[in-house]
Amino acid sequence: MTTPAEKIVREIRINPIVPSESVLVATARSMRPKKAEAPAPRDTRTHVETCPFCTGNEHMTPPVLAAYPEEKNWEIRIVENLYPVLRDDRSNPSLSFGLQQTIDGYGRHEVLIDHNQHGIAIHEMSEPHLALLFSVYRDRMEQLYRSNSRLRYVLVFKNFGPAAGASIAHTHSQVIAMPVIPDNVQAEVTNSRAFYRKHHHCIFCSLIDEALTFEATIYDRESGEIRRKINVGQYVIERVGKFIAIKPFASRYEWEVHILPLLHQSDFLRISKQDLADLARVMRRTMARLDAVLGGAQYNYFLHSLPHDVDFEDCAASYHWHIEITPRTSIPSGFELGSGLFVNTVAPEAAAEKLRAVEIP
Ligand SMILES: [Zn+2]
Ligand SMILES: [Zn+2]
Ligand SMILES: [Zn+2]
């Protein structure tokens, strides 16, 4: 029997949630259009004298917006971004002309200092700390949505390591509240709503059900012979309490993993205290797996939750919040940028098998 790791895969996989997004999974060596250079190593120091985000240098950061548990002995701090991509001043009112339509770059851009230790990675943080971090995400999102009704989406994300575009070495996340809904969130929300209208079922819940189906056999209708045996459970990386980490069947990135609540929930703001602890655990364990397999993971992760927007008020049953983790192991090639087709050179089944095999302390 061949293991998924040995099998050569060369197929275009359609993202079940956003079908316009497809991925060329091509594991044959000759199909490898991009070559990952060894990424610049990440900064692993605990404390850096000159780092404005390190303890003792609090006076060097932009104004502090919040600190947890308190400013004096902070573990997590939120500060203004010195170079915000969006801000709430009105000094540059936008002017639209002809086809050159613009929307005010109104919004907020904040930096969340994840930890008082400079180069600590997510899998090295304690689970109570991670639970606090996720509760800070939740509370800040809620405050921002409440602060102004013109804000249509609050995006929380993290860039970790120079390969993932982190310009500040000290571990941090970012919160951007914006006057538009990002394209990819909009596509997920509208497509899952269409699926719900047709099937009366959340597509994300269906994907979880499929992932938890351990074997499916397809028989030939005429002869009754087995045509194909599929092990769908092979996409599960981790199951902790009320959460699951899945390797998407149509993964855009070689080591992409998604984390979802097992029970349906559309809005991350509704997460309970108990669930925060489970989320912290599944996150730490998944990151430890990625770090072990990649030998130091540099990644982006981002949170997709139901937008607080009148256009999507009817999507509570059809949308399902999740965290997408996208480790960076290569740079997009011209083929990918020109075609819009992602190329993934590691079969998601094989990647999942490797991630599952990691022994976690
Ligand atoms: Zn630092
Ligand atoms: Zn669901
Ligand atoms: Zn998403």
Short mmCIF file of N, CA and C in Angstrom, two decimals, residues 228-340:
data_model
loop_
_atom_site.label_atom_id
_atom_site.label_comp_id
_atom_site.label_asym_id
_atom_site.label_seq_id
_atom_site.Cartn_x
_atom_site.Cartn_y
_atom_site.Cartn_z
N ARG A 228 -13.34 3.48 -5.06
CA ARG A 228 -12.35 4.28 -4.34
C ARG A 228 -12.65 4.28 -2.85
N LYS A 229 -11.61 4.18 -2.08
CA LYS A 229 -11.75 4.26 -0.62
C LYS A 229 -11.12 5.58 -0.20
N ILE A 230 -11.86 6.38 0.50
CA ILE A 230 -11.29 7.66 0.92
C ILE A 230 -11.25 7.70 2.44
N ASN A 231 -10.11 8.08 2.94
CA ASN A 231 -10.02 8.29 4.38
C ASN A 231 -10.07 9.79 4.64
N VAL A 232 -11.24 10.31 4.95
CA VAL A 232 -11.39 11.76 5.11
C VAL A 232 -10.80 12.25 6.42
N GLY A 233 -10.75 11.33 7.40
CA GLY A 233 -10.20 11.69 8.70
C GLY A 233 -8.74 12.10 8.60
N GLN A 234 -8.12 11.82 7.47
CA GLN A 234 -6.71 12.14 7.30
C GLN A 234 -6.43 13.64 7.32
N TYR A 235 -7.45 14.47 7.27
CA TYR A 235 -7.23 15.92 7.30
C TYR A 235 -7.23 16.51 8.71
N VAL A 236 -7.54 15.67 9.70
CA VAL A 236 -7.57 16.18 11.08
C VAL A 236 -6.15 16.20 11.64
N ILE A 237 -5.75 17.32 12.22
CA ILE A 237 -4.43 17.43 12.83
C ILE A 237 -4.53 17.24 14.34
N GLU A 238 -5.61 17.78 14.90
CA GLU A 238 -5.68 17.89 16.35
C GLU A 238 -7.13 18.11 16.74
N ARG A 239 -7.55 17.47 17.83
CA ARG A 239 -8.89 17.70 18.36
C ARG A 239 -8.75 17.92 19.84
N VAL A 240 -9.09 19.10 20.31
CA VAL A 240 -8.97 19.40 21.73
C VAL A 240 -10.29 19.99 22.21
N GLY A 241 -10.93 19.33 23.17
CA GLY A 241 -12.17 19.88 23.71
C GLY A 241 -13.12 20.24 22.59
N LYS A 242 -13.48 21.51 22.53
CA LYS A 242 -14.47 21.93 21.54
C LYS A 242 -13.86 22.49 20.26
N PHE A 243 -12.58 22.16 19.99
CA PHE A 243 -11.92 22.70 18.80
C PHE A 243 -11.26 21.62 17.96
N ILE A 244 -11.12 21.96 16.68
CA ILE A 244 -10.47 21.03 15.77
C ILE A 244 -9.49 21.81 14.90
N ALA A 245 -8.33 21.22 14.62
CA ALA A 245 -7.38 21.80 13.69
C ALA A 245 -7.36 20.90 12.46
N ILE A 246 -7.59 21.52 11.30
CA ILE A 246 -7.75 20.76 10.06
C ILE A 246 -6.75 21.23 9.02
N LYS A 247 -6.26 20.30 8.24
CA LYS A 247 -5.44 20.64 7.07
C LYS A 247 -6.42 20.72 5.91
N PRO A 248 -6.67 21.92 5.35
CA PRO A 248 -7.67 21.98 4.28
C PRO A 248 -7.26 21.14 3.07
N PHE A 249 -8.24 20.47 2.51
CA PHE A 249 -8.05 19.62 1.32
C PHE A 249 -7.47 20.44 0.17
N ALA A 250 -7.91 21.70 0.06
CA ALA A 250 -7.38 22.60 -0.98
C ALA A 250 -6.52 23.68 -0.32
N SER A 251 -5.49 23.26 0.40
CA SER A 251 -4.60 24.20 1.08
C SER A 251 -3.81 25.03 0.08
N ARG A 252 -3.80 26.34 0.28
CA ARG A 252 -3.02 27.21 -0.61
C ARG A 252 -1.54 27.14 -0.28
N TYR A 253 -1.27 27.01 1.02
CA TYR A 253 0.12 26.98 1.46
C TYR A 253 0.44 25.57 1.96
N GLU A 254 1.68 25.17 1.73
CA GLU A 254 2.12 23.80 2.06
C GLU A 254 1.71 23.38 3.48
N TRP A 255 1.87 24.30 4.46
CA TRP A 255 1.65 23.90 5.84
C TRP A 255 0.47 24.63 6.46
N GLU A 256 -0.43 25.10 5.62
CA GLU A 256 -1.62 25.81 6.11
C GLU A 256 -2.49 24.91 6.99
N VAL A 257 -2.95 25.45 8.11
CA VAL A 257 -3.85 24.72 9.01
C VAL A 257 -4.96 25.66 9.45
N HIS A 258 -6.19 25.17 9.53
CA HIS A 258 -7.30 25.99 10.03
C HIS A 258 -7.79 25.43 11.37
N ILE A 259 -8.14 26.35 12.26
CA ILE A 259 -8.70 25.95 13.55
C ILE A 259 -10.15 26.45 13.62
N LEU A 260 -11.06 25.55 13.97
CA LEU A 260 -12.49 25.91 14.04
C LEU A 260 -13.10 25.37 15.33
N PRO A 261 -14.13 26.07 15.86
CA PRO A 261 -14.89 25.48 16.96
C PRO A 261 -15.70 24.31 16.39
N LEU A 262 -15.75 23.19 17.14
CA LEU A 262 -16.48 22.01 16.67
C LEU A 262 -17.98 22.29 16.59
N LEU A 263 -18.48 23.06 17.57
CA LEU A 263 -19.90 23.38 17.57
C LEU A 263 -20.11 24.71 16.85
N HIS A 264 -21.20 24.81 16.14
CA HIS A 264 -21.41 25.98 15.30
C HIS A 264 -21.39 27.30 16.09
N GLN A 265 -20.62 28.25 15.62
CA GLN A 265 -20.57 29.58 16.20
C GLN A 265 -20.09 30.53 15.10
N SER A 266 -20.85 31.58 14.83
CA SER A 266 -20.50 32.46 13.71
C SER A 266 -19.59 33.60 14.13
N ASP A 267 -19.76 34.03 15.39
CA ASP A 267 -19.09 35.25 15.80
C ASP A 267 -18.09 34.95 16.91
N PHE A 268 -16.84 35.23 16.67
CA PHE A 268 -15.79 34.98 17.67
C PHE A 268 -16.09 35.72 18.98
N LEU A 269 -16.81 36.82 18.90
CA LEU A 269 -17.13 37.60 20.10
C LEU A 269 -17.99 36.81 21.09
N ARG A 270 -18.59 35.71 20.65
CA ARG A 270 -19.45 34.90 21.52
C ARG A 270 -18.69 33.79 22.24
N ILE A 271 -17.40 33.71 22.04
CA ILE A 271 -16.62 32.61 22.63
C ILE A 271 -16.67 32.70 24.16
N SER A 272 -16.83 31.53 24.80
CA SER A 272 -16.96 31.51 26.27
C SER A 272 -15.58 31.35 26.92
N LYS A 273 -15.55 31.53 28.22
CA LYS A 273 -14.29 31.44 28.96
C LYS A 273 -13.69 30.04 28.85
N GLN A 274 -14.52 29.02 28.98
CA GLN A 274 -14.06 27.64 28.86
C GLN A 274 -13.50 27.38 27.47
N ASP A 275 -14.19 27.95 26.46
CA ASP A 275 -13.73 27.75 25.09
C ASP A 275 -12.38 28.43 24.85
N LEU A 276 -12.14 29.55 25.52
CA LEU A 276 -10.86 30.24 25.35
C LEU A 276 -9.71 29.33 25.80
N ALA A 277 -9.95 28.56 26.87
CA ALA A 277 -8.92 27.64 27.37
C ALA A 277 -8.67 26.53 26.35
N ASP A 278 -9.74 26.00 25.77
CA ASP A 278 -9.59 24.96 24.75
C ASP A 278 -8.88 25.50 23.51
N LEU A 279 -9.25 26.73 23.12
CA LEU A 279 -8.64 27.35 21.94
C LEU A 279 -7.14 27.54 22.18
N ALA A 280 -6.79 27.98 23.39
CA ALA A 280 -5.38 28.18 23.73
C ALA A 280 -4.61 26.86 23.58
N ARG A 281 -5.25 25.78 24.02
CA ARG A 281 -4.58 24.48 23.97
C ARG A 281 -4.41 23.99 22.54
N VAL A 282 -5.45 24.10 21.75
CA VAL A 282 -5.35 23.61 20.37
C VAL A 282 -4.35 24.48 19.59
N MET A 283 -4.31 25.76 19.88
CA MET A 283 -3.38 26.67 19.20
C MET A 283 -1.93 26.33 19.57
N ARG A 284 -1.67 26.15 20.86
CA ARG A 284 -0.31 25.86 21.29
C ARG A 284 0.17 24.53 20.69
N ARG A 285 -0.70 23.53 20.71
CA ARG A 285 -0.31 22.22 20.19
C ARG A 285 -0.11 22.24 18.68
N THR A 286 -0.97 22.97 17.97
CA THR A 286 -0.84 23.04 16.51
C THR A 286 0.45 23.78 16.15
N MET A 287 0.72 24.87 16.84
CA MET A 287 1.94 25.63 16.56
C MET A 287 3.19 24.81 16.88
N ALA A 288 3.11 23.99 17.94
CA ALA A 288 4.25 23.14 18.30
C ALA A 288 4.50 22.12 17.18
N ARG A 289 3.43 21.61 16.61
CA ARG A 289 3.55 20.65 15.50
C ARG A 289 4.21 21.32 14.30
N LEU A 290 3.71 22.51 13.96
CA LEU A 290 4.26 23.23 12.81
C LEU A 290 5.74 23.55 13.04
N ASP A 291 6.05 24.00 14.24
CA ASP A 291 7.42 24.38 14.55
C ASP A 291 8.35 23.18 14.45
N ALA A 292 7.88 22.02 14.93
CA ALA A 292 8.71 20.83 14.89
C ALA A 292 8.94 20.36 13.45
N VAL A 293 7.89 20.39 12.64
CA VAL A 293 8.01 19.90 11.27
C VAL A 293 8.83 20.87 10.41
N LEU A 294 8.63 22.16 10.63
CA LEU A 294 9.32 23.15 9.78
C LEU A 294 10.67 23.56 10.35
N GLY A 295 10.99 23.15 11.57
CA GLY A 295 12.23 23.58 12.18
C GLY A 295 12.22 25.08 12.42
N GLY A 296 11.17 25.59 13.07
CA GLY A 296 11.04 27.03 13.33
C GLY A 296 10.08 27.64 12.34
N ALA A 297 8.80 27.69 12.71
CA ALA A 297 7.79 28.17 11.77
C ALA A 297 7.72 29.70 11.77
N GLN A 298 7.69 30.29 10.59
CA GLN A 298 7.41 31.72 10.43
C GLN A 298 6.09 31.76 9.66
N TYR A 299 5.17 32.52 10.17
CA TYR A 299 3.81 32.37 9.64
C TYR A 299 3.01 33.65 9.80
N ASN A 300 1.86 33.66 9.15
CA ASN A 300 0.81 34.62 9.44
C ASN A 300 -0.35 33.81 9.97
N TYR A 301 -1.10 34.39 10.89
CA TYR A 301 -2.41 33.81 11.15
C TYR A 301 -3.41 34.93 11.23
N PHE A 302 -4.65 34.64 10.91
CA PHE A 302 -5.67 35.67 10.98
C PHE A 302 -7.00 35.05 11.37
N LEU A 303 -7.82 35.90 11.95
CA LEU A 303 -9.09 35.46 12.48
C LEU A 303 -10.20 35.90 11.53
N HIS A 304 -11.03 34.96 11.10
CA HIS A 304 -12.18 35.29 10.27
C HIS A 304 -13.44 35.05 11.08
N SER A 305 -14.19 36.12 11.30
CA SER A 305 -15.41 36.04 12.09
C SER A 305 -16.51 36.82 11.36
N LEU A 306 -17.74 36.57 11.76
CA LEU A 306 -18.87 37.22 11.08
C LEU A 306 -18.75 38.74 11.17
N PRO A 307 -18.78 39.43 10.03
CA PRO A 307 -18.71 40.90 10.09
C PRO A 307 -19.93 41.46 10.82
N HIS A 308 -19.73 42.55 11.54
CA HIS A 308 -20.86 43.21 12.19
C HIS A 308 -21.41 44.22 11.20
N ASP A 309 -22.27 43.74 10.34
CA ASP A 309 -22.69 44.56 9.22
C ASP A 309 -24.12 44.19 8.85
N VAL A 310 -24.93 45.19 8.59
CA VAL A 310 -26.35 44.93 8.28
C VAL A 310 -26.54 43.96 7.12
N ASP A 311 -25.60 44.01 6.16
CA ASP A 311 -25.73 43.12 5.00
C ASP A 311 -25.61 41.64 5.36
N PHE A 312 -25.04 41.35 6.52
CA PHE A 312 -24.80 39.95 6.88
C PHE A 312 -25.48 39.55 8.18
N GLU A 313 -26.50 40.29 8.54
CA GLU A 313 -27.22 39.97 9.79
C GLU A 313 -27.88 38.61 9.74
N ASP A 314 -28.16 38.12 8.53
CA ASP A 314 -28.84 36.83 8.40
C ASP A 314 -27.85 35.65 8.27
N CYS A 315 -26.59 35.89 8.61
CA CYS A 315 -25.58 34.83 8.38
C CYS A 315 -25.13 34.10 9.63
N ALA A 316 -25.85 34.30 10.73
CA ALA A 316 -25.42 33.66 11.98
C ALA A 316 -25.45 32.13 11.87
N ALA A 317 -26.39 31.59 11.10
CA ALA A 317 -26.48 30.12 11.00
C ALA A 317 -25.57 29.57 9.91
N SER A 318 -25.15 30.41 8.99
CA SER A 318 -24.39 29.89 7.85
C SER A 318 -22.90 30.14 7.93
N TYR A 319 -22.47 31.12 8.75
CA TYR A 319 -21.04 31.40 8.82
C TYR A 319 -20.45 30.83 10.11
N HIS A 320 -19.20 30.48 10.08
CA HIS A 320 -18.56 29.75 11.18
C HIS A 320 -17.16 30.34 11.33
N TRP A 321 -16.89 30.97 12.47
CA TRP A 321 -15.59 31.65 12.61
C TRP A 321 -14.45 30.65 12.64
N HIS A 322 -13.26 31.11 12.30
CA HIS A 322 -12.10 30.22 12.27
C HIS A 322 -10.81 31.02 12.26
N ILE A 323 -9.73 30.35 12.54
CA ILE A 323 -8.40 30.97 12.45
C ILE A 323 -7.66 30.24 11.34
N GLU A 324 -7.09 30.99 10.41
CA GLU A 324 -6.29 30.40 9.34
C GLU A 324 -4.82 30.65 9.65
N ILE A 325 -4.03 29.59 9.71
CA ILE A 325 -2.60 29.71 9.96
C ILE A 325 -1.88 29.40 8.65
N THR A 326 -1.06 30.33 8.19
CA THR A 326 -0.39 30.13 6.91
C THR A 326 1.12 30.31 7.05
N PRO A 327 1.83 29.24 7.37
CA PRO A 327 3.29 29.31 7.46
C PRO A 327 3.89 29.67 6.10
N ARG A 328 4.92 30.48 6.13
CA ARG A 328 5.56 30.91 4.89
C ARG A 328 6.81 30.11 4.63
N THR A 329 6.75 29.27 3.61
CA THR A 329 7.92 28.49 3.27
C THR A 329 8.42 28.82 1.88
N SER A 330 7.69 29.67 1.16
CA SER A 330 8.15 30.03 -0.18
C SER A 330 7.55 31.37 -0.58
N ILE A 331 8.08 31.93 -1.64
CA ILE A 331 7.61 33.22 -2.13
C ILE A 331 6.75 32.97 -3.36
N PRO A 332 5.60 33.64 -3.49
CA PRO A 332 4.74 33.39 -4.65
C PRO A 332 5.49 33.61 -5.97
N SER A 333 5.28 32.72 -6.91
CA SER A 333 5.98 32.84 -8.19
C SER A 333 5.14 33.63 -9.17
N GLY A 334 5.75 34.00 -10.29
CA GLY A 334 5.04 34.72 -11.35
C GLY A 334 3.84 33.93 -11.83
N PHE A 335 4.01 32.61 -11.87
CA PHE A 335 2.89 31.76 -12.30
C PHE A 335 1.69 31.97 -11.37
N GLU A 336 1.96 32.01 -10.08
CA GLU A 336 0.86 32.18 -9.12
C GLU A 336 0.24 33.57 -9.20
N LEU A 337 1.10 34.60 -9.27
CA LEU A 337 0.57 35.96 -9.34
C LEU A 337 -0.18 36.19 -10.64
N GLY A 338 0.34 35.60 -11.74
CA GLY A 338 -0.29 35.81 -13.04
C GLY A 338 -1.56 35.02 -13.23
N SER A 339 -1.65 33.87 -12.59
CA SER A 339 -2.82 33.00 -12.82
C SER A 339 -3.83 33.08 -11.69
N GLY A 340 -3.38 33.56 -10.54
CA GLY A 340 -4.27 33.56 -9.38
C GLY A 340 -4.43 32.16 -8.81
#
